Each structure stands twice: as C-alpha cells, then as structure tokens.
C-alpha cells in the first residue's frame, strides 16, 4: 500500500510502546490529545495537544507516553511521493521525469 491514514489509538500493530524500532515508511503524526516524548534518532520531541511530527524511512524511534495519545497518522511510501509529484508536476507543466522525492530526504 502506498498510502494509508488512521486513528492512532485504533490502529492494530501501531507501535506506541517504549521499544526502539526502525521505520520503513514516511509518516505524519497529528496529536490531538496526550503527552509524552518521541525520540527519533538522537533527538527527543515533546508531545502535547496539537503536535505534528514528520518521520522518514530508516529513522529509529522510541515513544515515552505519559498520558494516552490520540490523533491521526498518515503513512506513505517513497513511491507515493514520486507518483504524487509526477502527477502534480505534469499537470502544471513541469518536467515530470524529475524525481522530486529526492529533494525531501
């Protein structure tokens, strides 16, 4: 699947515990409620109401949740970015052979 979205608190197999794990996808996390921290590599991000976090494939992360997290997560793969930007670029007249997702890494 190139793209998926769901509620954090209802997604099966979504890792919210304190285990260190490596990501194989991009994601955008929208926190509605809850508190804690999210360690991504050597950086720690404080989480609170209305936080937004972006992650990339290959990053390692570890949650430290103090108050239950609720919100949404948007997952997507590199191929989705390539397809999305290819469609957008060709529709507005840009060279669609340019791999724009490389600019995001």
mmCIF file of C-alpha atoms in Angstrom:
data_model
loop_
_atom_site.group_PDB
_atom_site.id
_atom_site.type_symbol
_atom_site.label_atom_id
_atom_site.label_comp_id
_atom_site.label_asym_id
_atom_site.label_seq_id
_atom_site.Cartn_x
_atom_site.Cartn_y
_atom_site.Cartn_z
ATOM 1 C CA UNK A 1 0.000 0.000 0.000
ATOM 2 C CA UNK A 2 1.450 3.376 -0.986
ATOM 3 C CA UNK A 3 -0.723 5.495 1.318
ATOM 4 C CA UNK A 4 -2.822 4.963 4.460
ATOM 5 C CA UNK A 5 -4.362 7.015 7.248
ATOM 6 C CA UNK A 6 -5.905 6.047 10.564
ATOM 7 C CA UNK A 7 -6.556 6.948 14.157
ATOM 8 C CA UNK A 8 -3.512 6.307 16.317
ATOM 9 C CA UNK A 9 -5.474 4.732 19.141
ATOM 10 C CA UNK A 10 -7.276 2.189 16.936
ATOM 11 C CA UNK A 11 -4.557 1.069 14.513
ATOM 12 C CA UNK A 12 -3.575 -2.542 15.049
ATOM 13 C CA UNK A 13 0.193 -3.119 15.201
ATOM 14 C CA UNK A 14 0.998 0.609 15.523
ATOM 15 C CA UNK A 15 3.923 0.722 17.955
ATOM 16 C CA UNK A 16 3.248 3.104 20.850
ATOM 17 C CA UNK A 17 5.327 1.362 23.485
ATOM 18 C CA UNK A 18 8.854 2.215 24.596
ATOM 19 C CA UNK A 19 10.583 -0.314 22.310
ATOM 20 C CA UNK A 20 13.163 1.065 19.889
ATOM 21 C CA UNK A 21 12.104 0.371 16.311
ATOM 22 C CA UNK A 22 13.166 1.431 12.824
ATOM 23 C CA UNK A 23 10.730 2.951 10.342
ATOM 24 C CA UNK A 24 10.316 1.721 6.760
ATOM 25 C CA UNK A 25 7.907 4.468 5.651
ATOM 26 C CA UNK A 26 7.225 8.184 5.873
ATOM 27 C CA UNK A 27 4.562 9.361 8.272
ATOM 28 C CA UNK A 28 2.939 12.493 9.564
ATOM 29 C CA UNK A 29 1.617 12.181 13.112
ATOM 30 C CA UNK A 30 -1.129 14.557 14.278
ATOM 31 C CA UNK A 31 -1.537 14.500 18.079
ATOM 32 C CA UNK A 32 -4.997 15.594 19.287
ATOM 33 C CA UNK A 33 -4.580 14.769 22.960
ATOM 34 C CA UNK A 34 -1.971 13.238 25.232
ATOM 35 C CA UNK A 35 1.547 13.971 26.417
ATOM 36 C CA UNK A 36 4.968 12.402 26.374
ATOM 37 C CA UNK A 37 8.041 12.366 24.199
ATOM 38 C CA UNK A 38 9.086 10.771 20.950
ATOM 39 C CA UNK A 39 12.776 10.070 20.426
ATOM 40 C CA UNK A 40 13.777 9.995 16.773
ATOM 41 C CA UNK A 41 17.426 9.079 16.405
ATOM 42 C CA UNK A 42 19.306 11.275 18.864
ATOM 43 C CA UNK A 43 16.570 13.947 19.116
ATOM 44 C CA UNK A 44 13.702 13.973 21.594
ATOM 45 C CA UNK A 45 10.470 15.760 20.736
ATOM 46 C CA UNK A 46 7.950 16.800 23.385
ATOM 47 C CA UNK A 47 4.421 15.763 22.515
ATOM 48 C CA UNK A 48 1.318 17.597 23.605
ATOM 49 C CA UNK A 49 -2.068 18.623 22.279
ATOM 50 C CA UNK A 50 -1.929 19.667 18.611
ATOM 51 C CA UNK A 51 1.645 18.451 17.989
ATOM 52 C CA UNK A 52 2.650 17.410 14.472
ATOM 53 C CA UNK A 53 5.639 15.134 13.815
ATOM 54 C CA UNK A 54 7.189 14.094 10.493
ATOM 55 C CA UNK A 55 9.260 10.906 10.183
ATOM 56 C CA UNK A 56 11.232 9.247 7.374
ATOM 57 C CA UNK A 57 12.266 5.707 6.461
ATOM 58 C CA UNK A 58 15.389 4.491 8.221
ATOM 59 C CA UNK A 59 14.878 6.604 11.333
ATOM 60 C CA UNK A 60 14.706 4.867 14.693
ATOM 61 C CA UNK A 61 12.169 5.945 17.252
ATOM 62 C CA UNK A 62 11.005 5.296 20.779
ATOM 63 C CA UNK A 63 7.828 6.568 22.435
ATOM 64 C CA UNK A 64 7.642 7.619 26.097
ATOM 65 C CA UNK A 65 3.949 8.303 26.664
ATOM 66 C CA UNK A 66 2.825 9.979 29.867
ATOM 67 C CA UNK A 67 -0.868 10.484 29.021
ATOM 68 C CA UNK A 68 -2.614 8.377 26.339
ATOM 69 C CA UNK A 69 -2.039 9.698 22.826
ATOM 70 C CA UNK A 70 -4.972 10.207 20.460
ATOM 71 C CA UNK A 71 -4.918 11.577 16.948
ATOM 72 C CA UNK A 72 -4.193 10.591 13.373
ATOM 73 C CA UNK A 73 -1.277 9.158 11.479
ATOM 74 C CA UNK A 74 -0.706 9.379 7.748
ATOM 75 C CA UNK A 75 1.627 6.718 6.299
ATOM 76 C CA UNK A 76 3.132 6.809 2.838
ATOM 77 C CA UNK A 77 5.977 5.269 0.887
ATOM 78 C CA UNK A 78 8.554 6.859 -1.408
ATOM 79 C CA UNK A 79 6.687 5.558 -4.457
ATOM 80 C CA UNK A 80 3.636 7.549 -3.363
ATOM 81 C CA UNK A 81 5.708 10.754 -3.302
ATOM 82 C CA UNK A 82 7.146 10.004 -6.737
ATOM 83 C CA UNK A 83 3.682 9.340 -8.161
ATOM 84 C CA UNK A 84 2.085 12.328 -6.436
ATOM 85 C CA UNK A 85 4.719 14.820 -7.539
ATOM 86 C CA UNK A 86 4.840 13.334 -11.032
ATOM 87 C CA UNK A 87 1.094 13.920 -11.439
ATOM 88 C CA UNK A 88 1.232 17.418 -9.928
ATOM 89 C CA UNK A 89 4.268 18.464 -11.971
ATOM 90 C CA UNK A 90 2.893 17.202 -15.256
ATOM 91 C CA UNK A 91 -0.469 18.888 -14.621
ATOM 92 C CA UNK A 92 1.201 22.284 -14.175
ATOM 93 C CA UNK A 93 3.766 21.864 -16.945
ATOM 94 C CA UNK A 94 6.925 20.899 -15.052
ATOM 95 C CA UNK A 95 9.231 18.122 -16.252
ATOM 96 C CA UNK A 96 7.657 15.039 -14.664
ATOM 97 C CA UNK A 97 10.852 12.991 -15.098
ATOM 98 C CA UNK A 98 12.407 14.847 -12.149
ATOM 99 C CA UNK A 99 12.385 12.709 -9.001
ATOM 100 C CA UNK A 100 11.175 15.343 -6.563
ATOM 101 C CA UNK A 101 11.056 12.980 -3.569
ATOM 102 C CA UNK A 102 14.887 13.012 -3.534
ATOM 103 C CA UNK A 103 14.655 16.650 -2.501
ATOM 104 C CA UNK A 104 12.758 15.647 0.642
ATOM 105 C CA UNK A 105 15.390 13.292 2.013
#
